[in-house]
Amino acid sequence: MKTLFENCRLPLSGGTEFCVQHEHFAHVSPPFDRTEDLNGAFVLPAFPDAHSHLLAYALSLLQADGAACRTAQDFIDAARALSEERGLGPDALVTIKNAETLPPAQPLDACPRPIHIQMRSGHAGLFNAAARALLGLTDTAGPLEETAYLSATKRVPMPGEKDILHAFSRAQRDYLAHGMTTAQEGFLSREMFPVYEMLLRENALLADVAAYPSPADYDEARARFAEAERFSVAGVKIFLDGSPQQKTAFLREPYTGGGHGAPTMTMQELGDACRFAADRRAQLLAHCNGDGAAEMFLDALARLSDRERCAIRPVLIHGQILGDDQLDRMRALGAMPSFFPAHVRYWGDVHLKNLGRERAERISPARSALERGIAFTLHQDTPVCPPDPLEAAACAVLRRTAAGERFSAQSIGVLDALRALTEHAAVQYADSRKGRIEAGKRADFLILDGDPFRETGSVRVRETWLRGKPVFRAADTAENPPTARSRAPG
């Protein structure tokens, strides 16, 4: 079947028509089996997800939403409501996501139901006494941050297979509904191995999933998923610091009020991770929010040979606080930044308080990267923010905080933002099949419901096509919309 799509607008490649034959784009040359008139709609390549946590997002759909909770009783009520909704027993652990603040521990400890509260950033949380007893946590009363918190969350049991399958189906639908046909598992922990093996047995994957375990789990992951279809162990993931909104990102200069944050790896451990990836020719993703963490990563890359750096195709994830000197080093070392511009929208006002105006206004310095000819990508770090690349693009262009402040010095144009979501994302994965609408590439594309240049921030995905077939149509889901919609203020 050879289909001509005509009367459309292709802002990245130019032209008004394209052709799909079977699973790939084809040259526009007759004869055609059918023709589809797109009535002037904008068409983009589908989005390869530059960074997120797909399974964590799926699991979050089984959790209570704590965004509106402020008191301990609010959280207890949210836990009770979810328990009733899902038919959970009184001893079942309830996780409450998206908390903007953590309540005092004492009232929660008095509640007999096990409750786990997670801050929206995913970098901090709280377990009440019943949850600590259930999970065997000791010496953990009160809030936990970073490594201590992430270690504790590994004890939280996975839901049953039926619940996981249902939640994963919803999560995958949301990714597809927002134009992502490649999803990332941005930290594949050992606890996730049996979950993905089950999902693969059930043929649950429609989109491609690229997974990044730690160096400690990489070899086993490669062996266990060697024959998997639509699931690849694409590289290695490491964490060098925390988050600036929690004041745990590692900075070169102190936060307002003092403190630099702290690295989560030593230089020895970082060097070992780089060599591990280079020995296996595995891509290396490094979580670096602060410029102190970024400096460590760049120092480690500088110690590698050109061949080793080429082998690991390093990606600096988040790069919230990067100096121009560091961007210059990144260009010289061949490191690619993946920015998280929604930080401006969700936490920009917090960054003003924690970092001061000069550094806050440079959060996700995409303009400085663009001026240096550095290819970069944009991401949402889902489930931290909704799986919505168009929101990432809007945040990179508008750079408006919840309170209405504009951090315009690092704004980029719409076309550059769209290129970061498509062509550059494919480059990040070194996947020559994706990222452009041209003959021979896989026919993954999306149709927008408006003009992304005139309706920045409000344009949505109308249709998503994967391997030449429609997998999402907004008209078909009008009564059952995607789960994820931006909840951002402003």
C-alpha positions in Angstrom: 0.0 0.0 0.0 1.5 3.3 -1.1 -0.3 6.4 0.3 0.3 10.0 -0.6 -0.4 12.6 2.1 -0.9 15.9 0.5 -1.9 19.5 1.3 0.1 19.6 4.5 2.9 21.7 5.9 6.3 20.1 6.8 8.1 22.9 8.7 11.3 20.9 9.3 11.9 19.4 5.8 9.8 21.8 3.7 7.2 20.9 1.2 3.5 20.1 1.2 3.3 16.3 0.7 5.0 13.0 1.6 4.5 9.4 0.9 4.3 6.3 3.0 4.7 2.7 1.7 4.3 -0.1 4.2 6.4 0.9 7.3 8.6 3.6 5.7 8.5 6.9 4.0 8.9 6.6 0.3 9.7 9.0 -2.6 6.7 11.0 -3.8 6.2 9.4 -7.2 3.1 7.8 -8.7 1.2 5.5 -8.8 -0.4 5.8 -5.4 -2.9 3.3 -3.9 -4.7 6.1 -2.0 -4.4 9.8 -1.3 -5.1 11.6 2.0 -5.8 15.3 2.1 -4.5 16.8 5.4 -6.2 20.1 4.8 -3.1 22.2 5.6 -2.2 20.5 8.8 1.3 20.7 10.2 3.2 17.4 10.2 6.3 16.5 12.2 8.4 13.4 12.6 7.4 11.5 15.7 9.3 12.4 18.8 12.0 10.0 20.1 11.7 10.6 23.9 15.0 12.1 24.9 14.7 11.3 28.6 11.9 9.9 30.9 11.0 6.9 33.1 8.3 5.0 31.3 7.6 2.3 33.9 7.7 4.8 36.8 5.1 6.8 34.9 2.9 3.7 34.5 3.2 2.9 38.2 2.3 6.6 39.0 -1.1 6.0 37.4 -1.8 3.6 40.3 -0.9 6.2 42.9 -2.8 9.0 44.6 -2.1 12.6 43.6 -0.9 14.8 46.4 -0.5 18.0 44.5 -3.3 19.7 46.4 -2.4 18.1 49.8 -1.0 20.5 52.4 -1.6 18.9 55.8 -1.1 15.4 57.2 -4.8 14.9 57.2 -5.0 15.8 53.5 -2.5 13.0 52.8 -4.3 10.5 55.0 -7.6 11.4 53.2 -5.9 11.0 49.8 -4.6 7.5 50.8 -8.0 6.5 52.1 -9.7 7.6 48.9 -7.3 5.7 46.7 -7.6 2.6 48.9 -11.4 2.7 48.4 -11.1 3.3 44.7 -8.8 0.4 44.1 -10.2 -1.9 46.8 -7.0 -2.1 48.7 -6.8 -3.8 52.1 -6.0 -1.7 55.3 -2.4 -3.0 55.3 -1.7 -2.3 51.7 0.9 0.4 51.1 -0.4 3.6 49.4 2.0 5.9 47.5 1.0 9.5 47.1 2.9 11.3 44.3 3.4 14.9 43.3 3.6 16.3 46.8 4.6 20.0 46.9 5.5 19.8 50.6 6.0 17.0 53.2 3.9 17.1 56.3 5.2 16.5 59.9 5.9 12.9 60.4 4.1 12.5 63.8 0.5 12.7 62.5 1.3 10.3 59.7 2.9 7.9 62.1 -0.3 7.8 64.1 -2.2 6.5 61.0 -2.3 2.7 60.9 -2.3 2.6 57.0 1.1 2.3 55.4 1.7 5.6 53.5 4.6 6.7 51.2 4.7 10.3 50.1 6.9 11.3 47.2 7.8 14.9 46.3 7.1 15.9 42.8 10.8 16.0 41.9 11.1 12.3 42.7 14.2 13.1 44.7 12.7 13.1 48.2 9.9 11.5 50.2 8.5 10.2 53.5 7.4 6.9 54.8 5.1 6.8 57.9 5.7 4.3 60.7 3.4 1.7 59.3 5.1 1.8 55.9 8.6 1.6 57.6 7.5 -1.5 59.5 6.0 -3.1 56.4 9.1 -2.5 54.3 11.7 -3.2 57.0 13.1 0.3 57.0 15.1 1.2 60.1 16.5 4.6 61.2 14.5 6.3 58.5 12.0 8.4 60.4 11.4 11.8 58.8 12.0 12.9 55.2 14.6 11.2 53.0 16.5 12.6 50.1 18.5 11.5 47.1 20.4 8.2 47.5 18.8 7.3 50.8 15.3 7.9 49.4 15.9 6.0 46.2 17.3 3.1 48.1 14.2 3.0 50.3 11.8 3.1 47.3 13.4 -0.1 46.0 11.7 -1.9 48.8 8.2 -0.8 47.7 6.6 -3.9 46.2 5.5 -3.9 42.6 1.7 -4.2 42.0 0.2 -7.4 40.6 0.6 -8.3 36.9 -3.0 -7.3 36.0 -2.5 -3.8 37.5 0.8 -3.4 35.8 -0.5 -4.4 32.4 -3.4 -2.0 32.7 -1.2 0.9 33.9 1.4 0.3 31.3 -1.2 0.3 28.6 -2.5 3.6 29.8 1.0 5.0 30.1 2.0 3.9 26.6 -1.2 5.4 25.2 -0.3 8.7 26.8 3.2 8.6 25.2 1.7 7.9 21.8 -1.0 10.5 22.3 1.7 13.1 22.8 3.6 12.0 19.7 6.3 9.8 21.2 6.9 6.5 19.4 10.1 5.8 21.1 10.0 5.9 24.9 13.0 5.9 27.3 13.4 3.8 30.5 15.8 6.3 31.9 17.0 4.1 34.8 16.4 0.4 34.4 16.8 -1.0 37.9 17.2 -4.7 38.5 13.7 -4.7 40.1 12.3 -3.8 36.7 13.8 -6.8 34.9 11.0 -9.3 35.6 8.4 -6.6 34.9 9.6 -5.9 31.4 10.1 -9.6 30.8 6.4 -10.0 31.7 5.4 -7.1 29.4 7.3 -8.7 26.6 5.7 -12.1 27.1 2.3 -10.3 26.9 3.3 -8.4 23.7 2.5 -5.2 25.6 5.0 -3.0 23.8 3.8 -1.0 20.8 6.3 1.8 21.0 10.1 1.2 21.0 11.6 1.4 24.5 15.3 2.3 25.0 16.5 1.3 28.5 19.6 2.5 30.5 20.6 0.4 33.6 23.4 1.2 35.9 26.9 -0.1 35.2 26.3 -2.8 37.9 23.2 -4.1 36.1 24.2 -3.5 32.4 25.8 -6.8 31.5 22.9 -8.8 33.0 20.3 -6.6 31.3 22.0 -7.0 27.9 22.0 -10.8 28.4 18.4 -11.0 29.6 16.9 -8.8 26.9 19.2 -9.7 24.0 16.3 -11.2 21.9 13.7 -8.7 23.0 11.5 -7.1 20.3 10.9 -3.3 20.6 13.0 -3.2 23.8 16.7 -2.4 23.8 19.3 -2.0 26.4 20.7 1.2 24.8 23.4 2.2 27.3 24.3 3.0 30.8 22.9 5.6 33.3 24.7 7.3 36.2 23.7 10.0 38.7 26.1 12.6 39.8 23.9 14.8 41.9 20.3 15.7 43.0 18.0 18.5 42.0 18.3 22.3 42.4 14.8 22.7 43.8 15.8 20.4 46.7 19.2 22.2 47.0 20.9 18.8 46.3 22.2 19.6 42.9 26.0 20.0 43.2 27.1 23.6 42.4 30.4 25.3 41.9 29.1 28.4 43.7 26.9 28.2 46.8 23.1 28.4 46.9 21.6 31.6 48.3 21.9 31.1 52.0 24.8 28.7 51.7 25.7 25.1 50.8 26.9 23.7 47.5 24.9 20.4 47.4 27.0 17.3 47.0 28.0 14.8 44.3 26.6 11.3 44.6 29.8 9.8 43.0 33.5 10.1 43.6 35.8 10.9 40.7 37.2 7.4 41.0 33.7 5.9 40.6 32.9 8.3 37.8 36.1 7.4 35.9 35.3 3.7 36.4 31.8 4.2 35.0 33.2 6.0 31.9 35.7 3.2 31.3 33.0 0.6 31.8 30.9 2.2 29.1 33.8 2.7 26.8 34.9 -0.9 27.1 31.4 -2.0 26.0 30.8 0.8 23.5 27.7 1.6 25.5 26.2 5.1 25.4 26.6 6.9 28.7 23.8 9.1 30.1 24.9 11.2 33.1 22.3 13.0 35.4 24.0 16.3 36.1 21.7 19.1 37.3 24.4 21.4 38.9 27.4 22.9 37.3 29.6 21.2 39.9 28.3 17.8 38.8 28.7 18.9 35.2 32.4 19.9 35.8 33.1 16.4 37.3 31.6 14.7 34.2 33.5 16.9 31.8 36.7 16.3 33.7 36.1 12.5 33.5 35.4 12.8 29.8 38.6 14.8 29.2 40.6 11.8 30.6 39.2 9.5 27.9 40.7 9.2 24.5 38.9 10.5 21.4 38.0 7.0 20.5 36.5 6.2 23.9 34.4 9.4 23.9 33.1 8.5 20.5 32.2 5.0 21.7 30.1 6.2 24.6 28.3 9.2 22.9 28.0 11.0 26.2 24.8 12.8 27.1 24.6 15.2 30.0 21.0 14.9 31.3 19.2 18.0 32.6 22.2 20.5 32.6 20.1 22.9 34.5 23.0 25.1 35.6 25.8 25.2 33.0 28.3 28.0 32.4 29.3 29.1 29.0 32.8 27.8 29.8 31.2 24.3 30.3 29.3 24.5 27.1 32.5 25.3 25.3 34.1 22.2 26.9 31.0 20.1 25.9 31.4 21.1 22.3 35.1 20.2 22.4 34.5 16.9 24.1 31.5 15.8 21.9 29.1 15.7 24.8 25.4 16.4 24.1 23.1 18.2 26.5 19.5 17.2 27.0 17.7 20.1 28.7 14.6 20.1 30.9 13.1 23.5 30.1 9.8 22.8 32.0 11.9 23.6 35.1 11.3 27.2 34.3 7.6 26.7 34.4 7.3 24.5 37.4 10.2 25.6 39.6 11.5 28.8 38.1 10.3 30.9 41.0 12.0 28.4 43.4 15.2 28.7 41.5 15.1 32.5 41.8 15.0 32.1 45.6 17.6 29.3 45.7 20.0 30.5 43.0 19.6 34.2 42.6 18.4 35.9 39.4 21.6 35.5 37.3 21.8 31.7 37.6 18.0 31.2 37.7 17.6 32.9 34.3 20.2 30.6 32.8 18.3 27.4 33.8 18.5 25.1 30.7 20.7 27.4 28.6 19.5 26.3 25.2 20.2 29.6 23.5 23.8 29.5 24.6 24.1 26.0 23.3 22.5 27.0 20.0 24.9 29.9 19.6 27.8 27.5 19.9 26.4 25.1 17.3 25.8 22.4 20.0 23.0 20.0 19.1 20.8 19.4 22.1 17.5 17.7 23.0 14.6 18.6 25.2 12.8 16.3 27.7 10.1 16.2 30.4 11.7 13.6 32.8 8.3 12.0 33.1 6.8 11.2 35.6 8.3 14.4 37.0 6.4 16.3 34.3 3.7 15.0 31.9 4.9 13.0 28.9 4.4 16.0 26.6 7.2 17.1 24.3 5.2 20.0 23.0 5.1 21.4 26.5 8.9 21.1 26.6 9.1 23.0 23.3 6.7 25.7 24.6 8.8 26.1 27.8 12.0 26.4 25.8 10.4 29.2 23.7 8.4 31.1 26.3 10.4 30.5 29.5 7.7 31.8 31.8 7.5 30.9 35.5 4.4 30.1 37.4 4.4 33.6 38.8 4.8 35.2 35.4 8.5 35.9 35.4 10.2 35.7 32.0 13.7 34.2 31.7 13.9 35.3 28.1 17.7 35.5 27.6 17.9 31.7 27.0 14.7 31.5 24.8 14.9 29.7 21.5 12.7 29.8 18.4 9.9 27.3 17.7 11.8 25.7 14.8 14.9 25.1 16.9 12.7 23.6 19.6 11.0 21.2 17.2 14.3 20.2 15.7 15.6 19.4 19.2 12.6 17.1 19.7 13.0 15.3 16.4 16.2 15.3 14.4 18.4 15.9 17.5 16.6 13.3 19.5 17.3 10.7 16.8 21.0 11.8 16.8 21.1 11.3 20.6 20.1 7.7 20.0 22.2 7.3 16.9 19.1 6.0 15.3 19.2 6.8 11.6 15.7 5.4 11.1 14.0 8.2 12.9 13.7 11.9 13.3 13.1 13.1 9.8 10.4 12.7 7.1 12.3 11.4 4.2 12.4 8.4 1.9 13.8 5.3 3.6 13.2 6.3 7.2 10.6 4.7 9.3 7.1 6.2 8.9 6.7 7.5 12.4 5.0 10.9 12.3 2.4 13.1 13.9 -0.2 15.5 12.7 -0.9 18.6 14.8 -4.3 20.2 15.5 -3.0 23.8 14.9 0.0 26.0 14.0 3.0 25.5 16.4 4.4 28.9 15.4 1.2 30.8 16.2 -0.2 28.6 19.0 2.9 27.8 21.0 1.8 26.3 24.3 -1.7 25.3 23.1 -1.2 23.2 19.9 -1.8 19.5 20.5 -1.2 16.2 18.7 -4.2 15.3 16.5 -2.8 12.0 15.2 0.3 9.8 15.8 1.4 7.2 13.2 3.9 4.4 14.0 5.4 2.2 11.4 3.0 3.7 8.8 -0.1 3.0 10.8 -2.2 5.3 13.0 -1.9 4.5 16.7 -3.6 7.6 18.1 -6.4 9.8 16.8 -7.7 12.5 19.1 -11.2 12.2 17.5 -11.3 8.6 18.6 -10.6 9.4 22.2 -12.7 12.5 22.7 -14.7 10.8 25.4 -11.6 9.0 26.8 -8.7 11.6 26.6 -5.1 10.8 27.4 -4.3 10.6 31.1 -1.4 13.1 30.9 -2.3 16.8 30.5 -0.1 19.6 31.6 -1.0 20.7 35.1 1.5 23.6 35.0 0.4 27.0 36.2 0.8 30.0 34.1 
